[in-house]
Each structure stands twice: as C-alpha cells, then as structure tokens.
CSV table of C-alpha atoms in Angstrom, one decimal:
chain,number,residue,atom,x,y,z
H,11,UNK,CA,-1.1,-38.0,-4.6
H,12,UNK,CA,-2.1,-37.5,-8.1
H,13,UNK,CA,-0.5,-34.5,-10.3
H,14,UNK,CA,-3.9,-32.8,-10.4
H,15,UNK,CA,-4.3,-32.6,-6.6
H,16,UNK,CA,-0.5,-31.5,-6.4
H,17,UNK,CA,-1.4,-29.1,-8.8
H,18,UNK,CA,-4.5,-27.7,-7.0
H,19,UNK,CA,-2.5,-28.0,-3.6
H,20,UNK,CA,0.5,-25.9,-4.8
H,21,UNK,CA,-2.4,-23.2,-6.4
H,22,UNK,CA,-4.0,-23.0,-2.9
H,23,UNK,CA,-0.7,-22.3,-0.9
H,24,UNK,CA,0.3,-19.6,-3.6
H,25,UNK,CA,-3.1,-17.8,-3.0
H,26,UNK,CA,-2.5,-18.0,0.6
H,27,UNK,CA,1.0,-16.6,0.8
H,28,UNK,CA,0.2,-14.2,-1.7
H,29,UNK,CA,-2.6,-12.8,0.9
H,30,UNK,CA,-0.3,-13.2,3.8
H,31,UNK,CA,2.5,-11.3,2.1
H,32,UNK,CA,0.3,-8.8,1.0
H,33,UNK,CA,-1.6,-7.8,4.4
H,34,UNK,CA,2.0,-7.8,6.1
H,35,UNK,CA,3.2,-5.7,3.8
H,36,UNK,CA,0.3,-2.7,3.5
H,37,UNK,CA,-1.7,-3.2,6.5
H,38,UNK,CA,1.8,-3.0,9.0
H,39,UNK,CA,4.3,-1.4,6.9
H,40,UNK,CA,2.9,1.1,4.5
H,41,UNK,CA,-0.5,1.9,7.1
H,42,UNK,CA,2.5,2.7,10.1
H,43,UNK,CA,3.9,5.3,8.4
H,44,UNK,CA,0.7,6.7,7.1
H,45,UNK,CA,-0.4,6.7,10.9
H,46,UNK,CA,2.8,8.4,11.8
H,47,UNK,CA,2.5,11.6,9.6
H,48,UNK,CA,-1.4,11.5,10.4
H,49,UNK,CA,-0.4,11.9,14.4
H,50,UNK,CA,2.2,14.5,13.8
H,51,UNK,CA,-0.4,16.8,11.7
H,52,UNK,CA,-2.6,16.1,14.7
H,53,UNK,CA,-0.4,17.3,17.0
H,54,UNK,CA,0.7,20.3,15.1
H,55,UNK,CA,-3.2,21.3,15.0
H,56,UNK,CA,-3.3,20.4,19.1
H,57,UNK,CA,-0.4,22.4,19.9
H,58,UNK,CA,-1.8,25.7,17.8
H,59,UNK,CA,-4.8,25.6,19.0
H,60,UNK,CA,-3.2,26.0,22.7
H,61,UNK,CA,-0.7,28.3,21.4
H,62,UNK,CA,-4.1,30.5,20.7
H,63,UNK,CA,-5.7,29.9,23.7
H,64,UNK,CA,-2.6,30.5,26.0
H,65,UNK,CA,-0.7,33.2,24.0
H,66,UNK,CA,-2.9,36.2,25.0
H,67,UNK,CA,-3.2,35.0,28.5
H,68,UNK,CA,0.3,35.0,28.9
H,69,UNK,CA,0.4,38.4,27.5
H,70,UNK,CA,-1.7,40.2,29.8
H,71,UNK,CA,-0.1,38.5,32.5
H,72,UNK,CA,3.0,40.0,31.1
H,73,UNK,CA,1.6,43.0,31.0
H,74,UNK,CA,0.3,43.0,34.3
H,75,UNK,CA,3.5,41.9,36.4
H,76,UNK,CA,5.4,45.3,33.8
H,77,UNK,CA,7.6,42.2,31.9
H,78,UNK,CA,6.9,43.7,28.0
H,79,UNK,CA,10.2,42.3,27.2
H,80,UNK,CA,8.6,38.9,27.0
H,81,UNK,CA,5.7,40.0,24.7
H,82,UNK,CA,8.2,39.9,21.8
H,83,UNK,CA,8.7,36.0,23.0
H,84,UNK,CA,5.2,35.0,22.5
H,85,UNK,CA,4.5,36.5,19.1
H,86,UNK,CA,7.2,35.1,17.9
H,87,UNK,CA,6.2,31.8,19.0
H,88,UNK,CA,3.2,32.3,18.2
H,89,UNK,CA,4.1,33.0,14.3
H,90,UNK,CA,6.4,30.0,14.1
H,91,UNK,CA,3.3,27.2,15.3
H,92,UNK,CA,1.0,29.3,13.2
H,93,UNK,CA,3.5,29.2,10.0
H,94,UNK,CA,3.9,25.0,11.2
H,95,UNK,CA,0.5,24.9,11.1
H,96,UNK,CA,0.1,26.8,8.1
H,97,UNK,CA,2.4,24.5,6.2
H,98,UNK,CA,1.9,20.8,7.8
H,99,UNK,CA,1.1,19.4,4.2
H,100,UNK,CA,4.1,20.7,2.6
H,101,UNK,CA,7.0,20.5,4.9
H,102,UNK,CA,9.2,17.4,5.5
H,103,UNK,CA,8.5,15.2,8.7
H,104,UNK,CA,11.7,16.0,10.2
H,105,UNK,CA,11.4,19.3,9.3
H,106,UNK,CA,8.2,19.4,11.2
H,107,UNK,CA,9.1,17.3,14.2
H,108,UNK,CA,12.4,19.6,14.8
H,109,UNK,CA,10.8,22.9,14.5
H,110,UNK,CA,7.7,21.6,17.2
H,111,UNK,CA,10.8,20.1,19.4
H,112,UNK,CA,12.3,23.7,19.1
H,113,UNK,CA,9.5,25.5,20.3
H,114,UNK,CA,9.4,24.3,23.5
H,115,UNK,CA,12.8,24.1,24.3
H,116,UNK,CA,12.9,28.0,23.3
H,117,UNK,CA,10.1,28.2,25.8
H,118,UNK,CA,11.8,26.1,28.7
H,119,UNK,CA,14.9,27.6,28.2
H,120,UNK,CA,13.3,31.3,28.5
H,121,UNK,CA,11.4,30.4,31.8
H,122,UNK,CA,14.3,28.8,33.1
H,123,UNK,CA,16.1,32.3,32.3
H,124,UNK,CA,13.2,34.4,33.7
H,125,UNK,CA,11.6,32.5,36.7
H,126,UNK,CA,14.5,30.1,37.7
H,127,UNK,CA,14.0,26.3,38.6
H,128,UNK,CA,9.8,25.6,38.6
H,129,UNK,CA,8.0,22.8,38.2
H,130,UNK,CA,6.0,24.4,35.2
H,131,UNK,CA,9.4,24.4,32.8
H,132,UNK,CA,9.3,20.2,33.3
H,133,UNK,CA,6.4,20.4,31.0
H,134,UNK,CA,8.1,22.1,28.4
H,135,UNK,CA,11.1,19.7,28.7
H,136,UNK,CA,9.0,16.8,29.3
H,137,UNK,CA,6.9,17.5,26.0
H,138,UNK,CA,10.5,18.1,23.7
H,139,UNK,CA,11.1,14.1,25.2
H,140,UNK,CA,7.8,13.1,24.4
H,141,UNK,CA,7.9,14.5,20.9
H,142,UNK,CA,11.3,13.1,20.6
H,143,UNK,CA,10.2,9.6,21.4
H,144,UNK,CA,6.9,9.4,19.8
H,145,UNK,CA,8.0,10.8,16.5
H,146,UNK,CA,12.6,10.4,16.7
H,147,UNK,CA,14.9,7.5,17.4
H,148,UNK,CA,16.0,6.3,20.4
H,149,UNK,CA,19.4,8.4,19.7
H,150,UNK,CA,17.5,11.4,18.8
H,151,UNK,CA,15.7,11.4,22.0
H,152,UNK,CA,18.5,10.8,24.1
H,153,UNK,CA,20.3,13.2,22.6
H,154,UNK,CA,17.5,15.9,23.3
H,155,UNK,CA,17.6,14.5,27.0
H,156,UNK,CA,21.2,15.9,27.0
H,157,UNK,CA,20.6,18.6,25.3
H,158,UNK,CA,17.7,19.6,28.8
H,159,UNK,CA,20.3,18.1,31.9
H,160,UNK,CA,22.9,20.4,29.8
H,161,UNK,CA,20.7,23.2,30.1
H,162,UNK,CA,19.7,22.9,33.6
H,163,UNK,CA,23.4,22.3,34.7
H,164,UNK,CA,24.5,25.7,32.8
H,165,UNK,CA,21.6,27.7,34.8
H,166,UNK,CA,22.8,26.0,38.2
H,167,UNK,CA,26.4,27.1,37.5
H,168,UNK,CA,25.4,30.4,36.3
H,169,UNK,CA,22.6,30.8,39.5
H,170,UNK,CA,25.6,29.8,42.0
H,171,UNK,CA,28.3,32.4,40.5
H,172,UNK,CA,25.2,34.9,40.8
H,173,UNK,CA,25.8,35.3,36.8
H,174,UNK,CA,22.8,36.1,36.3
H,175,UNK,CA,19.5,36.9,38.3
H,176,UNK,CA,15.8,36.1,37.8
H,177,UNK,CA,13.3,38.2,36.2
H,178,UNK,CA,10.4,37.5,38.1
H,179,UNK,CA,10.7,35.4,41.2
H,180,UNK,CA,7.5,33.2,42.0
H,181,UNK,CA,6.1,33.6,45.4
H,182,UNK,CA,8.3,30.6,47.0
H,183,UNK,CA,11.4,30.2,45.3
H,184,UNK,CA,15.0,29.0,46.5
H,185,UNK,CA,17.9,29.4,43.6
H,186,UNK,CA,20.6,27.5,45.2
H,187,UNK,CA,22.5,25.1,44.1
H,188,UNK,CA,21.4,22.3,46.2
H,189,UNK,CA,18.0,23.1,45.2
H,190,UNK,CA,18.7,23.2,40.9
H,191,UNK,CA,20.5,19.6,41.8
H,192,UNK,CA,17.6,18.2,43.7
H,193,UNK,CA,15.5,19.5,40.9
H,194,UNK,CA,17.4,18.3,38.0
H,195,UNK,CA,17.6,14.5,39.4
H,196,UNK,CA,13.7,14.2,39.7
H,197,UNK,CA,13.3,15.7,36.7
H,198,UNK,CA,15.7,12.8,35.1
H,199,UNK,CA,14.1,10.0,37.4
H,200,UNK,CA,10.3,11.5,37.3
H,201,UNK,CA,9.9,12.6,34.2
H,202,UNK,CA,12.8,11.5,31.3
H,203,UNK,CA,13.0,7.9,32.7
H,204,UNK,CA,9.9,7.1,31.4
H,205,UNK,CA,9.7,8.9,28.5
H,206,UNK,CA,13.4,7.4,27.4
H,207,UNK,CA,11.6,4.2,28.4
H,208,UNK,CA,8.4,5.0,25.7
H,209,UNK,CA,11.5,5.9,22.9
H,210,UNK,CA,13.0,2.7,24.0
H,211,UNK,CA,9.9,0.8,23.0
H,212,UNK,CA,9.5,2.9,19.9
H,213,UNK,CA,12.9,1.9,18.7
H,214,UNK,CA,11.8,-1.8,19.9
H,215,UNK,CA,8.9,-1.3,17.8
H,216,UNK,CA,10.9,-0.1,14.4
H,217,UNK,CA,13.5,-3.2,15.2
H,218,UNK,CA,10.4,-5.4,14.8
H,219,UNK,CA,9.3,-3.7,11.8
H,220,UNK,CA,12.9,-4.3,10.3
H,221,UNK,CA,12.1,-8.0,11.0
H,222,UNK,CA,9.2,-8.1,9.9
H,223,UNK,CA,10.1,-6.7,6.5
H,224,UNK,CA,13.0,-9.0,6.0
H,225,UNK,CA,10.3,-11.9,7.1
H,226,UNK,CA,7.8,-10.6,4.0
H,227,UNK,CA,11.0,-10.5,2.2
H,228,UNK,CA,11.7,-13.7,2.5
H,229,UNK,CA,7.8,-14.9,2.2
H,230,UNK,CA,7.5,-13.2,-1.3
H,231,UNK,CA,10.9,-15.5,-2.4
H,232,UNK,CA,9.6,-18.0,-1.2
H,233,UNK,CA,6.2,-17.5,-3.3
H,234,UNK,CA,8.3,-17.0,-6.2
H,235,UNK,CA,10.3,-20.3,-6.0
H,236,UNK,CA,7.1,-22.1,-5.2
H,237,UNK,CA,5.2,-20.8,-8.6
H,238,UNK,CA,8.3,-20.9,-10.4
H,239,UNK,CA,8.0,-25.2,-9.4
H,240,UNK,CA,4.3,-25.3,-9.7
H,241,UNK,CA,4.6,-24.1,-13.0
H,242,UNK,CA,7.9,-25.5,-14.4
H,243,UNK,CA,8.7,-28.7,-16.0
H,244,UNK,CA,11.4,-30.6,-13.7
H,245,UNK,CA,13.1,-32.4,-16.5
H,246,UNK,CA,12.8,-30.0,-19.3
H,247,UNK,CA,12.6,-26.9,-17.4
H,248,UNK,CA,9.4,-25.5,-19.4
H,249,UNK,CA,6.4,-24.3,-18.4
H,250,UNK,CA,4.1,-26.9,-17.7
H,251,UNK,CA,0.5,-27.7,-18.0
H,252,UNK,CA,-0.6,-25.6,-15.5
H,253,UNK,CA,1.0,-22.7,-16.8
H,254,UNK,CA,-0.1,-23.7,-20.3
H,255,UNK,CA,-3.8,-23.9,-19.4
H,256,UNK,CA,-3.3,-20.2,-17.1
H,257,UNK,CA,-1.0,-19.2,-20.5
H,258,UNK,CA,-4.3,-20.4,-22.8
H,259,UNK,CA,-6.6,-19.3,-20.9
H,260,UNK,CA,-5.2,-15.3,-21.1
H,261,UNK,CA,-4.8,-15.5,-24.8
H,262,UNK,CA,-8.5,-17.3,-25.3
H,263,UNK,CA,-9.9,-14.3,-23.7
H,264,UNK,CA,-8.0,-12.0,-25.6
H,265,UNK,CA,-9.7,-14.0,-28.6
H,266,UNK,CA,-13.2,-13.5,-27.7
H,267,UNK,CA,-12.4,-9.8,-27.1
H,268,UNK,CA,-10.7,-8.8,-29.3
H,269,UNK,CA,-10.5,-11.7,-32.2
H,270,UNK,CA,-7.1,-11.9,-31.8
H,271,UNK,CA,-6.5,-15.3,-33.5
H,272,UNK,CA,-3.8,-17.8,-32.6
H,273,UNK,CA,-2.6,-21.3,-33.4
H,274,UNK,CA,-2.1,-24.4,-31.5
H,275,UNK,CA,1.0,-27.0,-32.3
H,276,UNK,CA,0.8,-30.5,-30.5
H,277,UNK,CA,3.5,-31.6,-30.9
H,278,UNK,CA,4.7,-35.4,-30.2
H,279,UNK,CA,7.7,-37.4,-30.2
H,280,UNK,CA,7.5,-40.5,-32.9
H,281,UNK,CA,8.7,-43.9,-31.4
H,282,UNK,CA,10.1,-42.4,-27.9
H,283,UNK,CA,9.0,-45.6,-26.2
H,284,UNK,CA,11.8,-47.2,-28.6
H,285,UNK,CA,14.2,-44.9,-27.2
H,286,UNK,CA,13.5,-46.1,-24.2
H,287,UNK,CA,13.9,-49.4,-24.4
H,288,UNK,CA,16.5,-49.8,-26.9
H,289,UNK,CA,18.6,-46.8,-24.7
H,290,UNK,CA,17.2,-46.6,-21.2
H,291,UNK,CA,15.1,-43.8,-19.5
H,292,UNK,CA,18.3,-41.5,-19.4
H,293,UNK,CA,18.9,-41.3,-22.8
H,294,UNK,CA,14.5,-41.0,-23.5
H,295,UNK,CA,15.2,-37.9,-20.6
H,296,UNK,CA,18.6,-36.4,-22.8
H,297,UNK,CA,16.3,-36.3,-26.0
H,298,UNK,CA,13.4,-35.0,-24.2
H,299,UNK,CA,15.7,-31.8,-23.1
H,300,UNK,CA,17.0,-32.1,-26.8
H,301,UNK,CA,13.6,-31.8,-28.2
H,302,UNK,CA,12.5,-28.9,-25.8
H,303,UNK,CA,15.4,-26.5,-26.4
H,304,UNK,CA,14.5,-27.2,-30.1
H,305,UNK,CA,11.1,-26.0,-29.8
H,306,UNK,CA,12.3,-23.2,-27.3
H,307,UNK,CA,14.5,-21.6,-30.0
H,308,UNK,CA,11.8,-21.7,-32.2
H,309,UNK,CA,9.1,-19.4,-30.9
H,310,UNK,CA,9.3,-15.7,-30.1
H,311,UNK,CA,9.5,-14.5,-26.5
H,312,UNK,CA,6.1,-13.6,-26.1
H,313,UNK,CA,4.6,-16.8,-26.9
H,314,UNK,CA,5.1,-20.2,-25.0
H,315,UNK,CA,6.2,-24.0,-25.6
H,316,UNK,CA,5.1,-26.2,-22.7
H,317,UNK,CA,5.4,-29.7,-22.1
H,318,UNK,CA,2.0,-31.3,-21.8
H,319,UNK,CA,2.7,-34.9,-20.6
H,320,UNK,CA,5.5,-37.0,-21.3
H,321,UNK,CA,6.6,-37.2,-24.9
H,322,UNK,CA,4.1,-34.4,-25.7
H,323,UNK,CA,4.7,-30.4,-26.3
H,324,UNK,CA,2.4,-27.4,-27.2
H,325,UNK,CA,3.3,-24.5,-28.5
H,326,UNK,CA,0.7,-21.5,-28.7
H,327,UNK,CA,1.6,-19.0,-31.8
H,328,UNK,CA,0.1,-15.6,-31.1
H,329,UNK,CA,-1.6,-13.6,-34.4
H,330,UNK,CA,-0.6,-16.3,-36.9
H,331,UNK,CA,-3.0,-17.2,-39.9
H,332,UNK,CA,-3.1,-20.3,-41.1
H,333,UNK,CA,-0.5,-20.9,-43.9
H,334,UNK,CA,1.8,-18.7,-41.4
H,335,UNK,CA,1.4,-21.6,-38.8
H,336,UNK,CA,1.7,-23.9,-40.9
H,337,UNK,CA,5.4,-22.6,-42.0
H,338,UNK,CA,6.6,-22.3,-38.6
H,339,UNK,CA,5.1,-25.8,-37.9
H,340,UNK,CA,7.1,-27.3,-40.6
H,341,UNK,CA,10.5,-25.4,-39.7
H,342,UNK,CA,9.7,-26.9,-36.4
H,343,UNK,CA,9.4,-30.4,-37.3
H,344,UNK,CA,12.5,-29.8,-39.5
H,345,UNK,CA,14.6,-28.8,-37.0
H,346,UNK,CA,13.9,-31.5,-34.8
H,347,UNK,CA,14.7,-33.8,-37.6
H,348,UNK,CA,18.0,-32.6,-38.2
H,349,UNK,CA,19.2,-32.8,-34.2
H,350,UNK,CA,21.3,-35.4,-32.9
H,351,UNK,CA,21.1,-36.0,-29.3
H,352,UNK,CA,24.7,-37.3,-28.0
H,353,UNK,CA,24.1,-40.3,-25.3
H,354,UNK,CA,27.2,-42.0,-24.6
H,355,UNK,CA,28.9,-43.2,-27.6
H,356,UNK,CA,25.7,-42.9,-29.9
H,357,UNK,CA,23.5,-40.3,-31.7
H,358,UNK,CA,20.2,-40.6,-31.3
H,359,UNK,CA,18.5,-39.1,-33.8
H,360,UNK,CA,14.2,-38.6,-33.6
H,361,UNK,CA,11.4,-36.8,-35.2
H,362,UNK,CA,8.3,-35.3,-34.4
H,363,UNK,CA,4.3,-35.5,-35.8
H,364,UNK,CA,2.4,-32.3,-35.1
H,365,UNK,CA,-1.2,-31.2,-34.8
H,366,UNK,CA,-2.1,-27.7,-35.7
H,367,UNK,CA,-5.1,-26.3,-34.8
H,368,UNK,CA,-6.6,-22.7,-35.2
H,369,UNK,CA,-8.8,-21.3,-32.5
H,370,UNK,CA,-12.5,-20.8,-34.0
H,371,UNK,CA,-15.1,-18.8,-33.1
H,372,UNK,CA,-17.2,-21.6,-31.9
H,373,UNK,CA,-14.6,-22.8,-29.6
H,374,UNK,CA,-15.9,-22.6,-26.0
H,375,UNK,CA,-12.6,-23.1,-24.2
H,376,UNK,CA,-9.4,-23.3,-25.0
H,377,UNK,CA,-9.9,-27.1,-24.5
H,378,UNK,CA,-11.7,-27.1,-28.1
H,379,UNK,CA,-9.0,-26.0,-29.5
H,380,UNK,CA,-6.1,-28.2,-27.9
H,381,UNK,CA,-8.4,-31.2,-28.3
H,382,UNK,CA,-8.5,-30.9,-32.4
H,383,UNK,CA,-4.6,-30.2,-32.4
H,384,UNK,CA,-4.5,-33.3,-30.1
H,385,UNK,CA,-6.7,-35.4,-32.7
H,386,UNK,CA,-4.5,-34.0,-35.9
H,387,UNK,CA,-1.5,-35.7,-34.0
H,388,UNK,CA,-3.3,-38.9,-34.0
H,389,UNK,CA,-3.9,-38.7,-38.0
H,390,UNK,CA,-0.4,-37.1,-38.3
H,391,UNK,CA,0.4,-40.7,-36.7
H,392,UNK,CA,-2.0,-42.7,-38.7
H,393,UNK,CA,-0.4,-40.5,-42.0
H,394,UNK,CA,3.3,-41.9,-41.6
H,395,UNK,CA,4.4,-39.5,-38.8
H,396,UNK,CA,7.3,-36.7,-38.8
H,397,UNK,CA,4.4,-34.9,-40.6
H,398,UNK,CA,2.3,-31.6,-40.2
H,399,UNK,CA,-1.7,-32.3,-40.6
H,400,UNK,CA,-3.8,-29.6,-40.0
C-alpha cells in the first residue's frame, strides 16, 4: 500500500470518528438533558392548568359539605404551582422537581388526615413516585416510597389508638387496622412496584449514559492518537507531509486574503546516501533526528519544519521578506554545519543546501511555491552545496 493511499485511508477514518464522536456526544448526551428540563417545564404547565380546573371545584365542594377549614389548603396550593409556574425558567431543576413532589404529598397527606384510607390519595402518592422516577434517582425515589409507607403506617397507628378521627367520612368507609394494612400492601404491590420498576430503568438508562460517555471518551483519544500518527514523522517525530500540505494550505489562503507573505526553505541533506553506506542506515536515522531538532530550534512556535521525504525538510517562515528569509536561511544552514552527530565511536559531521522560495502573487497553489524552493535546491546542488540560493 502506497504512502498516498495510507495517507488518504488514515484521512477517511479521522473524518468518520470525528462524525461518530460528535453525534454521540450532542445528539445523546447534550439533547437528553435538554429533553429532560423540556418535560419538567411541560409538566409544571400540565399540573397548573389542573390545579385551575380542579381548585374551585374542590372549593365549592368544601363549601358545600361546611369543611372551610380546607379552603385555606387549596389556595395555598394553588399559589405555590402558580408561583412554579410563574418561575419555571428561572429556578433550578431540583428545585423545581422537589417543590412539584411536595405538592402532592401535602395533598395526600391532608386527605389521608381528613377522609382516612381511599383509593383517590394513591394518586397523589402514585404521582410523588412517578415524578420521583421520571425526573430523581433510583435512591431519590425510593426514598420518597419510604417517605408514603411511613406515612400510611403513622395514620394506621394513630386510626387504631383512635388518635385522631376523620373529618369527613366517605359514604363506605372502614378505619381499622386490618383495613389501612390491606390498603397499604396493594398500594406497595399495585402501584409503587411498577413505578420503582420505571426509576429502576431510569437509573439503568443514566448507567448507560455513563458508558457511553466514557466510550466517546475513549473514541475522541483514540482520534487524537490516530491524527497525531497520520500526521507525524515516525523517525524524526515532525510533522509530516500531510500536515505540511494541510499547514500550507492554511497559510496560502491567508496569502490570497490578506497578502500575508511567507517564505519556503527546502531544505536537503548533502551526501546522506554516503552516510549510509560508509555508516549504515542507523547512523543515516541518528543524523536525520540530529538534523530535525536543528531546524526545530530554529523556527518560532507558530510556524512549522516538516520532513518532506527522506533526506528532505521544509520549513514555512510566516511574514518574512526576502533578505529576512534569507538570514534565517543562512543561520540555519550554519547551524547544521557546526553539529556533530555522535554514532558509536565517531562524529559524523553533515551540511545542508537550501532552496528558498517566496510565495508570489501568481502562485496558484502552494505547490508553485514549494516546487521553485524545490528547484533552488537543485542549483544549490549544482552551485557546490552547503549553500543558500534563492
């Protein structure tokens, strides 16, 4: 497999995981809890709405069966949904999801005061469970779930010690103790089971979530390591031509914009085959790494040395004029002169012929420009080498 298709393989599979990672991580993640705080407003809006519907008919049934103490109940609960309502935009989730959960265990826990044991105060309980496990943890929800049976078990105690008696007694009603226990199981085994069961799969649901995240975690290392080597230099460990010609490409744009001119060094190694064969490929590898921390050192951080191709480099020199480049050119090729490379028991000593070319305003690509650097190391070459031609 050639180094162009390797190249254009390693591009494809970034793109893709970059896509992946990124549908994971806003589509699931960020859209979930969007979705969440959307439902709970929603709920909030239900829930008032009923409060306004229901309120004065519970009122004027109040009023009919002479219980006014009760009126003072309803406005009050009334004014909290209305100020929940009011204020669904500004207060906290928890906040929110807390005060709706106390509503209707105030309201479960007066009708369990006034009317006893009835099938209409499951609702309330049932809908705290709901709430719990649709918008709370698992804990949260059992703890609520304690929180009811508690409840129910203190109004049986109080029922069979004749503590206290009923405001209103329905039509049918039997406040024993045998029938608060029958009552409490089924509402445990009719009515909490399954909601516990629907906070079970919620917490099931954030467990995934957790996974999931440490999955797209992993994905987006995994990206990074894989650009890092698609765009590194094994040996050397520069940026290669890949991320020279994505490097080049960036600042030729900038060019045509904004006439931002820059300078282009090729830059090659005089006699490295010699090194080679006189010292082996080991020793051509040490003064390859040499040579590349040399040029490294000699750039500023915003601008990039890459190696092209085996004994070839290019360095790209942002905003430089020509006699500028042509400075820095020659402190580069002086530099590599004076280094000595250790291998073994000798010092290898090499130099280097460099092309400098200016981008012009005819230039198409970036290619123009690299390909006259390219044919200035050629004369540099012809010229003697361990020279600058420009």
């Amino acid at each position: 497999m050639t180094k162009l298709k390797r190249s254009y393989l390693a591009s494809t599979l970034i793109e893709k995981l970059t896509w992946v990672r990124k549908k994971l991580n806003i589509s699931f993640i960020l859209d979930k809890k969007k979705y969440r705080h959307s439902l709970l407003n929603f709920t909030i809006s239900f829930y008032f709405l009923a409060f306004l519907i229901t309120t004065p008919i519970s009122l004027l049934r109040a009023i009919d069966i002479n219980w006014h103490s009760i009126n003072y109940v309803h406005i009050a609960l009334l004014v909290v949904i209305t100020f929940l309502q009011a204020h669904k935009n500004k207060l906290s989730y928890h906040v929110k999801v807390s005060t709706l959960i106390l509503i209707f265990y105030s309201i479960g826990i007066i009708a369990d005061y006034s009317l006893g044991m009835t099938l209409g105060n499951y609702l309330y309980f049932s809908i705290c469970i709901l709430l719990a496990a649709t918008f709370l943890s698992l804990k949260s929800t059992l703890l609520i779930l304690l929180a009811i049976v508690f409840t129910q078990i203190l109004f049986m105690g109080l029922t069979f010690f004749e503590i206290i008696t009923f405001k209103v007694s329905p039509l049918v009603q039997v406040n024993n103790i045998h029938f608060w226990g029958t009552h409490i199981t089924a509402f445990i085994t009719l009515i909490a089971s399954p909601l516990i069961a629907l906070g079970w799969l919620n917490k099931s649901l954030k467990s995934s979530e957790h996974s999931l995240k440490i999955a797209n975690e992993n994905l987006e290392d995994a990206q990074k390591k894989l650009i890092h080597l698609a765009q590194t230099d094994e040996l050397t460990s520069l940026p290669n031509k890949r991320a020279l010609l994505s490097y080049s490409e960036l600042e030729f744009n900038k060019f045509k914009r904004h006439q931002n001119s820059f300078s282009v060094l090729m830059i090659d190694i005089d006699f490295f085959k010699h090194v080679n064969d006189t010292y082996g490929h080991d020793a051509g590898d040490l003064v390859l790494k040499s040579v590349a921390n040399v040029l490294a050192k000699q750039i500023r951080d915003y601008e990039i040395v890459a190696r092209n191709g085996g004994e070839e480099f290019v360095i790209i020199l942002q905003e430089q004029d020509k006699n500028k480049s042509i400075k820095i050119a020659e402190r580069i090729r002086l530099a590599v002169e004076k280094t000595n490379t250790q291998y073994q028991q000798t010092n290898i000593k090499v130099t280097v012929s460099i092309g400098l070319a200016q981008v012009s305003i005819d230039d198409i690509s970036f290619e123009d420009s690299l390909k006259r650097a390219d044919n200035n190391v050629y004369k540099a070459k012809e010229s003697g080498r361990n020279i600058v031609i420009i």
